[in-house]
Short mmCIF file of N, CA and C in Angstrom, two decimals:
data_model
loop_
_atom_site.label_atom_id
_atom_site.label_comp_id
_atom_site.label_asym_id
_atom_site.label_seq_id
_atom_site.Cartn_x
_atom_site.Cartn_y
_atom_site.Cartn_z
N UNK A 1 -138.24 99.18 280.27
CA UNK A 1 -138.02 99.83 279.00
C UNK A 1 -138.58 101.25 279.04
N UNK A 2 -138.09 102.07 278.17
CA UNK A 2 -138.50 103.47 278.14
C UNK A 2 -139.97 103.58 277.71
N UNK A 3 -140.66 104.56 278.28
CA UNK A 3 -142.06 104.81 277.94
C UNK A 3 -142.25 105.06 276.45
N UNK A 4 -141.23 105.63 275.80
CA UNK A 4 -141.34 106.03 274.39
C UNK A 4 -141.34 104.86 273.43
N UNK A 5 -141.07 103.65 273.93
CA UNK A 5 -141.06 102.47 273.08
C UNK A 5 -139.67 102.04 272.62
N UNK A 6 -138.66 102.81 272.96
CA UNK A 6 -137.29 102.42 272.60
C UNK A 6 -136.90 101.16 273.36
N UNK A 7 -136.01 100.40 272.78
CA UNK A 7 -135.58 99.15 273.37
C UNK A 7 -134.41 99.37 274.32
N UNK A 8 -134.58 100.31 275.25
CA UNK A 8 -133.58 100.55 276.28
C UNK A 8 -134.27 101.14 277.51
N UNK A 9 -133.63 101.08 278.65
CA UNK A 9 -134.25 101.58 279.88
C UNK A 9 -134.52 103.09 279.82
N UNK A 10 -135.56 103.53 280.51
CA UNK A 10 -135.91 104.94 280.62
C UNK A 10 -134.69 105.75 281.06
N UNK A 11 -133.94 105.23 282.03
CA UNK A 11 -132.78 105.95 282.57
C UNK A 11 -131.67 106.16 281.54
N UNK A 12 -131.65 105.37 280.47
CA UNK A 12 -130.64 105.51 279.43
C UNK A 12 -131.23 106.10 278.15
N UNK A 13 -132.46 106.59 278.25
CA UNK A 13 -133.14 107.09 277.06
C UNK A 13 -133.75 108.47 277.36
N UNK A 14 -135.05 108.54 277.44
CA UNK A 14 -135.74 109.82 277.59
C UNK A 14 -135.47 110.53 278.91
N UNK A 15 -135.17 109.79 279.96
CA UNK A 15 -134.90 110.44 281.24
C UNK A 15 -133.70 111.38 281.14
N UNK A 16 -132.70 111.01 280.36
CA UNK A 16 -131.53 111.87 280.17
C UNK A 16 -131.91 113.20 279.51
N UNK A 17 -132.84 113.15 278.58
CA UNK A 17 -133.30 114.36 277.90
C UNK A 17 -134.18 115.18 278.84
N UNK A 18 -135.11 114.53 279.52
CA UNK A 18 -136.02 115.22 280.44
C UNK A 18 -135.24 115.93 281.55
N UNK A 19 -134.20 115.30 282.06
CA UNK A 19 -133.40 115.90 283.14
C UNK A 19 -132.38 116.91 282.63
N UNK A 20 -132.31 117.11 281.33
CA UNK A 20 -131.40 118.10 280.77
C UNK A 20 -129.96 117.64 280.68
N UNK A 21 -129.72 116.35 280.83
CA UNK A 21 -128.35 115.83 280.77
C UNK A 21 -127.86 115.69 279.33
N UNK A 22 -128.80 115.54 278.41
CA UNK A 22 -128.48 115.47 276.99
C UNK A 22 -129.64 116.09 276.22
N UNK A 23 -129.37 116.86 275.18
CA UNK A 23 -130.47 117.48 274.41
C UNK A 23 -131.07 116.49 273.41
N UNK A 24 -132.33 116.74 273.05
CA UNK A 24 -132.94 115.98 271.98
C UNK A 24 -132.23 116.37 270.69
N UNK A 25 -131.74 115.39 269.96
CA UNK A 25 -131.00 115.66 268.72
C UNK A 25 -131.93 115.85 267.52
N UNK A 26 -133.15 115.30 267.60
CA UNK A 26 -134.09 115.36 266.49
C UNK A 26 -135.48 115.72 267.02
N UNK A 27 -136.36 116.10 266.11
CA UNK A 27 -137.75 116.37 266.48
C UNK A 27 -138.41 115.11 267.03
N UNK A 28 -138.09 113.96 266.44
CA UNK A 28 -138.66 112.71 266.94
C UNK A 28 -138.20 112.41 268.37
N UNK A 29 -136.94 112.65 268.67
CA UNK A 29 -136.46 112.45 270.04
C UNK A 29 -137.20 113.36 271.01
N UNK A 30 -137.43 114.60 270.59
CA UNK A 30 -138.18 115.51 271.47
C UNK A 30 -139.60 115.00 271.66
N UNK A 31 -140.24 114.54 270.58
CA UNK A 31 -141.60 113.99 270.69
C UNK A 31 -141.63 112.82 271.65
N UNK A 32 -140.69 111.90 271.49
CA UNK A 32 -140.63 110.73 272.37
C UNK A 32 -140.40 111.13 273.83
N UNK A 33 -139.52 112.09 274.05
CA UNK A 33 -139.25 112.51 275.42
C UNK A 33 -140.45 113.24 276.03
N UNK A 34 -141.19 113.96 275.21
CA UNK A 34 -142.40 114.64 275.71
C UNK A 34 -143.47 113.61 276.11
N UNK A 35 -143.62 112.55 275.31
CA UNK A 35 -144.54 111.48 275.70
C UNK A 35 -144.09 110.86 277.04
N UNK A 36 -142.80 110.59 277.13
CA UNK A 36 -142.25 110.01 278.36
C UNK A 36 -142.44 110.96 279.54
N UNK A 37 -142.41 112.26 279.28
CA UNK A 37 -142.63 113.24 280.36
C UNK A 37 -144.07 113.18 280.86
N UNK A 38 -145.02 112.93 279.98
CA UNK A 38 -146.40 112.72 280.44
C UNK A 38 -146.47 111.45 281.29
N UNK A 39 -145.85 110.37 280.79
CA UNK A 39 -145.91 109.09 281.49
C UNK A 39 -145.19 109.12 282.83
N UNK A 40 -144.13 109.91 282.94
CA UNK A 40 -143.37 109.99 284.20
C UNK A 40 -143.74 111.24 285.01
N UNK A 41 -144.74 111.95 284.55
CA UNK A 41 -145.31 113.12 285.22
C UNK A 41 -144.25 114.18 285.48
N UNK A 42 -143.77 114.76 284.39
CA UNK A 42 -142.76 115.82 284.42
C UNK A 42 -143.29 117.07 283.71
N UNK A 43 -144.27 117.77 284.32
CA UNK A 43 -144.88 118.91 283.64
C UNK A 43 -143.91 120.06 283.37
N UNK A 44 -142.91 120.26 284.19
CA UNK A 44 -141.95 121.35 283.96
C UNK A 44 -141.22 121.14 282.64
N UNK A 45 -140.88 119.89 282.32
CA UNK A 45 -140.22 119.60 281.05
C UNK A 45 -141.15 119.88 279.88
N UNK A 46 -142.42 119.52 280.02
CA UNK A 46 -143.39 119.76 278.95
C UNK A 46 -143.52 121.26 278.67
N UNK A 47 -143.51 122.05 279.70
CA UNK A 47 -143.57 123.50 279.54
C UNK A 47 -142.27 124.02 278.93
N UNK A 48 -141.15 123.54 279.42
CA UNK A 48 -139.83 123.99 278.94
C UNK A 48 -139.61 123.68 277.46
N UNK A 49 -140.24 122.63 276.95
CA UNK A 49 -140.00 122.23 275.56
C UNK A 49 -141.07 122.74 274.60
N UNK A 50 -141.98 123.57 275.09
CA UNK A 50 -142.91 124.24 274.19
C UNK A 50 -142.30 125.57 273.78
N UNK A 51 -142.54 125.95 272.54
CA UNK A 51 -142.01 127.21 272.04
C UNK A 51 -142.58 128.37 272.86
N UNK A 52 -141.80 129.42 273.00
CA UNK A 52 -142.20 130.56 273.83
C UNK A 52 -143.53 131.17 273.41
N UNK A 53 -143.93 131.03 272.17
CA UNK A 53 -145.21 131.57 271.73
C UNK A 53 -146.39 130.84 272.36
N UNK A 54 -146.16 129.65 272.94
CA UNK A 54 -147.23 128.86 273.54
C UNK A 54 -147.28 128.97 275.06
N UNK A 55 -146.31 129.60 275.67
CA UNK A 55 -146.19 129.55 277.12
C UNK A 55 -147.29 130.30 277.87
N UNK A 56 -147.96 131.24 277.25
CA UNK A 56 -148.98 132.01 277.95
C UNK A 56 -150.14 131.13 278.42
N UNK A 57 -150.36 130.01 277.78
CA UNK A 57 -151.50 129.15 278.13
C UNK A 57 -151.10 127.98 279.02
N UNK A 58 -149.90 128.01 279.60
CA UNK A 58 -149.43 126.87 280.37
C UNK A 58 -149.72 127.00 281.86
N UNK A 59 -150.13 125.89 282.45
CA UNK A 59 -150.35 125.81 283.88
C UNK A 59 -149.80 124.46 284.34
N UNK A 60 -148.70 124.50 285.06
CA UNK A 60 -148.01 123.27 285.46
C UNK A 60 -148.91 122.35 286.28
N UNK A 61 -149.72 122.91 287.16
CA UNK A 61 -150.60 122.08 288.00
C UNK A 61 -151.64 121.35 287.16
N UNK A 62 -152.19 122.03 286.15
CA UNK A 62 -153.18 121.38 285.28
C UNK A 62 -152.55 120.26 284.45
N UNK A 63 -151.37 120.51 283.92
CA UNK A 63 -150.68 119.48 283.13
C UNK A 63 -150.36 118.28 284.02
N UNK A 64 -149.88 118.53 285.21
CA UNK A 64 -149.54 117.45 286.15
C UNK A 64 -150.78 116.62 286.48
N UNK A 65 -151.90 117.29 286.77
CA UNK A 65 -153.13 116.57 287.12
C UNK A 65 -153.60 115.70 285.96
N UNK A 66 -153.53 116.25 284.73
CA UNK A 66 -153.97 115.49 283.57
C UNK A 66 -153.06 114.29 283.32
N UNK A 67 -151.76 114.49 283.46
CA UNK A 67 -150.81 113.40 283.26
C UNK A 67 -151.01 112.29 284.28
N UNK A 68 -151.30 112.67 285.53
CA UNK A 68 -151.47 111.70 286.60
C UNK A 68 -152.75 110.89 286.48
N UNK A 69 -153.80 111.52 285.95
CA UNK A 69 -155.09 110.81 285.91
C UNK A 69 -155.17 109.79 284.78
N UNK A 70 -154.18 109.76 283.92
CA UNK A 70 -154.17 108.81 282.80
C UNK A 70 -153.08 107.76 283.00
N UNK A 71 -153.35 106.57 282.48
CA UNK A 71 -152.36 105.48 282.51
C UNK A 71 -151.82 105.35 281.09
N UNK A 72 -150.60 105.74 280.92
CA UNK A 72 -149.98 105.81 279.60
C UNK A 72 -149.58 104.41 279.16
N UNK A 73 -150.03 104.01 277.96
CA UNK A 73 -149.85 102.65 277.47
C UNK A 73 -148.71 102.50 276.47
N UNK A 74 -148.73 103.33 275.41
CA UNK A 74 -147.65 103.22 274.42
C UNK A 74 -147.69 104.42 273.48
N UNK A 75 -146.57 104.62 272.81
CA UNK A 75 -146.43 105.65 271.79
C UNK A 75 -146.15 104.96 270.47
N UNK A 76 -146.87 105.37 269.45
CA UNK A 76 -146.67 104.84 268.10
C UNK A 76 -146.33 106.00 267.17
N UNK A 77 -145.15 105.98 266.59
CA UNK A 77 -144.75 106.99 265.63
C UNK A 77 -145.27 106.55 264.26
N UNK A 78 -146.07 107.40 263.63
CA UNK A 78 -146.66 107.10 262.32
C UNK A 78 -145.73 107.55 261.20
N UNK A 79 -145.26 108.79 261.30
CA UNK A 79 -144.36 109.31 260.27
C UNK A 79 -143.53 110.46 260.82
N UNK A 80 -142.41 110.69 260.17
CA UNK A 80 -141.50 111.78 260.52
C UNK A 80 -141.13 112.49 259.23
N UNK A 81 -141.24 113.80 259.23
CA UNK A 81 -140.85 114.61 258.07
C UNK A 81 -139.83 115.63 258.56
N UNK A 82 -138.65 115.57 257.99
CA UNK A 82 -137.54 116.45 258.40
C UNK A 82 -137.27 116.26 259.89
N UNK A 83 -136.81 117.30 260.56
CA UNK A 83 -136.57 117.21 261.99
C UNK A 83 -135.31 116.46 262.38
N UNK A 84 -134.38 116.31 261.43
CA UNK A 84 -133.12 115.65 261.75
C UNK A 84 -132.17 116.66 262.41
N UNK A 85 -131.03 116.20 262.85
CA UNK A 85 -130.09 117.04 263.60
C UNK A 85 -129.69 118.31 262.84
N UNK A 86 -129.62 118.25 261.51
CA UNK A 86 -129.20 119.42 260.75
C UNK A 86 -130.38 120.24 260.20
N UNK A 87 -131.62 119.88 260.53
CA UNK A 87 -132.80 120.62 260.11
C UNK A 87 -133.17 121.68 261.16
N UNK A 88 -134.02 122.61 260.76
CA UNK A 88 -134.52 123.61 261.71
C UNK A 88 -136.02 123.46 261.95
N UNK A 89 -136.69 122.63 261.18
CA UNK A 89 -138.11 122.34 261.40
C UNK A 89 -138.34 120.85 261.18
N UNK A 90 -139.43 120.37 261.75
CA UNK A 90 -139.78 118.97 261.58
C UNK A 90 -141.22 118.71 261.96
N UNK A 91 -141.73 117.58 261.49
CA UNK A 91 -143.08 117.14 261.82
C UNK A 91 -143.02 115.68 262.25
N UNK A 92 -143.80 115.36 263.27
CA UNK A 92 -143.90 113.98 263.73
C UNK A 92 -145.38 113.67 263.91
N UNK A 93 -145.86 112.67 263.19
CA UNK A 93 -147.23 112.20 263.39
C UNK A 93 -147.15 110.99 264.31
N UNK A 94 -148.02 110.97 265.31
CA UNK A 94 -147.97 109.91 266.31
C UNK A 94 -149.35 109.60 266.86
N UNK A 95 -149.41 108.45 267.54
CA UNK A 95 -150.58 108.08 268.33
C UNK A 95 -150.09 107.76 269.74
N UNK A 96 -150.70 108.40 270.71
CA UNK A 96 -150.39 108.13 272.12
C UNK A 96 -151.60 107.41 272.72
N UNK A 97 -151.37 106.22 273.22
CA UNK A 97 -152.43 105.40 273.79
C UNK A 97 -152.41 105.53 275.30
N UNK A 98 -153.60 105.74 275.87
CA UNK A 98 -153.69 105.84 277.33
C UNK A 98 -155.07 105.41 277.80
N UNK A 99 -155.15 105.03 279.06
CA UNK A 99 -156.42 104.71 279.71
C UNK A 99 -156.77 105.92 280.57
N UNK A 100 -157.97 106.46 280.34
CA UNK A 100 -158.35 107.69 281.05
C UNK A 100 -158.88 107.38 282.46
N UNK A 101 -159.31 108.43 283.15
CA UNK A 101 -159.76 108.31 284.54
C UNK A 101 -161.01 107.44 284.67
N UNK A 102 -161.71 107.18 283.57
CA UNK A 102 -162.89 106.31 283.59
C UNK A 102 -162.55 104.89 283.13
N UNK A 103 -161.25 104.58 283.06
CA UNK A 103 -160.77 103.28 282.59
C UNK A 103 -161.18 102.96 281.16
N UNK A 104 -161.22 104.00 280.33
CA UNK A 104 -161.54 103.85 278.92
C UNK A 104 -160.28 104.09 278.11
N UNK A 105 -159.98 103.17 277.20
CA UNK A 105 -158.82 103.32 276.34
C UNK A 105 -159.04 104.49 275.39
N UNK A 106 -158.05 105.36 275.29
CA UNK A 106 -158.11 106.53 274.43
C UNK A 106 -156.89 106.52 273.51
N UNK A 107 -157.03 107.16 272.36
CA UNK A 107 -155.92 107.34 271.44
C UNK A 107 -155.86 108.81 271.06
N UNK A 108 -154.73 109.42 271.35
CA UNK A 108 -154.50 110.81 270.95
C UNK A 108 -153.66 110.75 269.68
N UNK A 109 -154.26 111.13 268.54
CA UNK A 109 -153.59 111.08 267.24
C UNK A 109 -153.29 112.51 266.84
N UNK A 110 -152.02 112.81 266.62
CA UNK A 110 -151.61 114.19 266.34
C UNK A 110 -150.47 114.23 265.33
N UNK A 111 -150.47 115.29 264.53
CA UNK A 111 -149.32 115.60 263.69
C UNK A 111 -148.73 116.88 264.29
N UNK A 112 -147.57 116.75 264.92
CA UNK A 112 -146.93 117.85 265.64
C UNK A 112 -145.87 118.53 264.79
N UNK A 113 -145.74 119.83 264.99
CA UNK A 113 -144.69 120.61 264.33
C UNK A 113 -143.67 121.05 265.37
N UNK A 114 -142.41 121.05 264.96
CA UNK A 114 -141.30 121.40 265.84
C UNK A 114 -140.39 122.40 265.15
N UNK A 115 -139.70 123.18 265.96
CA UNK A 115 -138.72 124.14 265.45
C UNK A 115 -137.46 124.02 266.27
N UNK A 116 -136.33 124.21 265.62
CA UNK A 116 -135.04 124.16 266.31
C UNK A 116 -134.47 125.58 266.34
N UNK A 117 -134.23 126.07 267.54
CA UNK A 117 -133.65 127.40 267.75
C UNK A 117 -132.49 127.28 268.72
N UNK A 118 -131.39 127.91 268.39
CA UNK A 118 -130.20 127.87 269.24
C UNK A 118 -129.85 126.42 269.64
N UNK A 119 -129.89 125.55 268.63
CA UNK A 119 -129.53 124.13 268.79
C UNK A 119 -130.45 123.36 269.75
N UNK A 120 -131.67 123.85 269.96
CA UNK A 120 -132.62 123.18 270.84
C UNK A 120 -133.97 123.05 270.13
N UNK A 121 -134.59 121.85 270.21
CA UNK A 121 -135.88 121.59 269.60
C UNK A 121 -137.01 122.01 270.52
N UNK A 122 -138.09 122.57 269.92
CA UNK A 122 -139.28 122.98 270.66
C UNK A 122 -140.53 122.53 269.92
N UNK A 123 -141.55 122.17 270.69
CA UNK A 123 -142.87 121.87 270.14
C UNK A 123 -143.54 123.19 269.78
N UNK A 124 -144.12 123.29 268.58
CA UNK A 124 -144.81 124.51 268.16
C UNK A 124 -146.32 124.33 268.24
N UNK A 125 -146.84 123.32 267.55
CA UNK A 125 -148.28 123.07 267.56
C UNK A 125 -148.55 121.70 266.99
N UNK A 126 -149.82 121.34 267.01
CA UNK A 126 -150.19 120.05 266.46
C UNK A 126 -151.59 120.06 265.89
N UNK A 127 -151.79 119.22 264.91
CA UNK A 127 -153.11 118.99 264.35
C UNK A 127 -153.61 117.69 264.96
N UNK A 128 -154.69 117.77 265.70
CA UNK A 128 -155.26 116.59 266.35
C UNK A 128 -156.06 115.83 265.32
N UNK A 129 -155.91 114.50 265.32
CA UNK A 129 -156.56 113.64 264.34
C UNK A 129 -156.41 114.25 262.96
N UNK A 130 -155.23 114.13 262.37
CA UNK A 130 -154.94 114.80 261.10
C UNK A 130 -155.95 114.57 259.99
N UNK A 131 -156.71 113.48 260.05
CA UNK A 131 -157.71 113.23 259.02
C UNK A 131 -158.96 114.07 259.26
N UNK A 132 -159.16 114.52 260.48
CA UNK A 132 -160.32 115.34 260.84
C UNK A 132 -159.82 116.43 261.78
N UNK A 133 -159.43 117.57 261.23
CA UNK A 133 -158.70 118.55 262.02
C UNK A 133 -159.56 119.44 262.90
N UNK A 134 -160.86 119.26 262.91
CA UNK A 134 -161.70 120.08 263.77
C UNK A 134 -161.75 119.49 265.16
N UNK A 135 -161.73 120.36 266.15
CA UNK A 135 -161.86 119.94 267.54
C UNK A 135 -163.07 120.64 268.12
N UNK A 136 -163.99 119.90 268.70
CA UNK A 136 -165.18 120.47 269.30
C UNK A 136 -164.78 121.35 270.47
N UNK A 137 -165.39 122.51 270.57
CA UNK A 137 -165.02 123.46 271.62
C UNK A 137 -165.28 122.91 273.01
N UNK A 138 -166.14 121.89 273.15
CA UNK A 138 -166.42 121.31 274.46
C UNK A 138 -165.58 120.07 274.77
N UNK A 139 -164.72 119.66 273.82
CA UNK A 139 -163.79 118.56 274.07
C UNK A 139 -162.68 119.06 274.99
N UNK A 140 -162.05 118.14 275.70
CA UNK A 140 -160.88 118.51 276.47
C UNK A 140 -159.77 118.91 275.50
N UNK A 141 -159.06 119.94 275.85
CA UNK A 141 -158.03 120.49 274.97
C UNK A 141 -156.92 119.47 274.76
N UNK A 142 -156.46 119.38 273.54
CA UNK A 142 -155.44 118.41 273.18
C UNK A 142 -154.06 118.77 273.72
N UNK A 143 -153.90 119.98 274.22
CA UNK A 143 -152.59 120.38 274.76
C UNK A 143 -152.28 119.68 276.07
N UNK A 144 -153.30 119.05 276.66
CA UNK A 144 -153.05 118.32 277.90
C UNK A 144 -153.30 119.12 279.15
N UNK A 145 -153.88 120.29 279.04
CA UNK A 145 -154.11 121.14 280.22
C UNK A 145 -155.20 120.59 281.12
N UNK A 146 -156.09 119.75 280.58
CA UNK A 146 -157.22 119.25 281.34
C UNK A 146 -158.43 120.16 281.26
N UNK A 147 -158.31 121.28 280.57
CA UNK A 147 -159.42 122.23 280.41
C UNK A 147 -160.15 121.94 279.11
N UNK A 148 -161.38 122.46 279.01
CA UNK A 148 -162.12 122.38 277.76
C UNK A 148 -161.41 123.23 276.72
N UNK A 149 -161.48 122.79 275.45
CA UNK A 149 -160.82 123.50 274.35
C UNK A 149 -161.24 124.96 274.32
N UNK A 150 -162.50 125.27 274.55
CA UNK A 150 -162.99 126.64 274.47
C UNK A 150 -162.40 127.53 275.56
N UNK A 151 -161.95 126.95 276.67
CA UNK A 151 -161.37 127.71 277.78
C UNK A 151 -159.85 127.71 277.75
N UNK A 152 -159.27 127.06 276.74
CA UNK A 152 -157.81 126.91 276.68
C UNK A 152 -157.31 127.42 275.35
N UNK A 153 -156.85 126.53 274.50
CA UNK A 153 -156.25 126.92 273.22
C UNK A 153 -157.27 127.42 272.20
N UNK A 154 -158.56 127.18 272.43
CA UNK A 154 -159.58 127.60 271.49
C UNK A 154 -160.09 129.00 271.70
N UNK A 155 -159.45 129.75 272.60
CA UNK A 155 -159.88 131.13 272.89
C UNK A 155 -159.77 132.01 271.68
#
């Protein structure tokens, strides 16, 4: 089954989006395919689906290393606001469950924002743990780079 939790094989679901054979039709599809890209270790797709305003902080090797060191367990979609095929913006709140390099279960809880430009969806930003939006500068950055927040998105 697909990493994103859909009741169909990866090859008939998110893999088609990751390989560029079919575009994500909604913000939720993009979110699910991005989770699957972490699970299948596809850092180029993760970079390609971030909005151009975020690309300056991207390092494919760091994203790949972080994706590889975790064992991805499941994706839980909490809520979706807009982000349908005829929308230009959307929000998806989700929890991504994974086991880290120390064999400790982790939950990444985020409310992500997306934008659709030229008929293509892009990740813009996210609020980590929406109930508590502060991120400690010494925590690992939520963008998945593997760097400390203060050395990455917290600059």
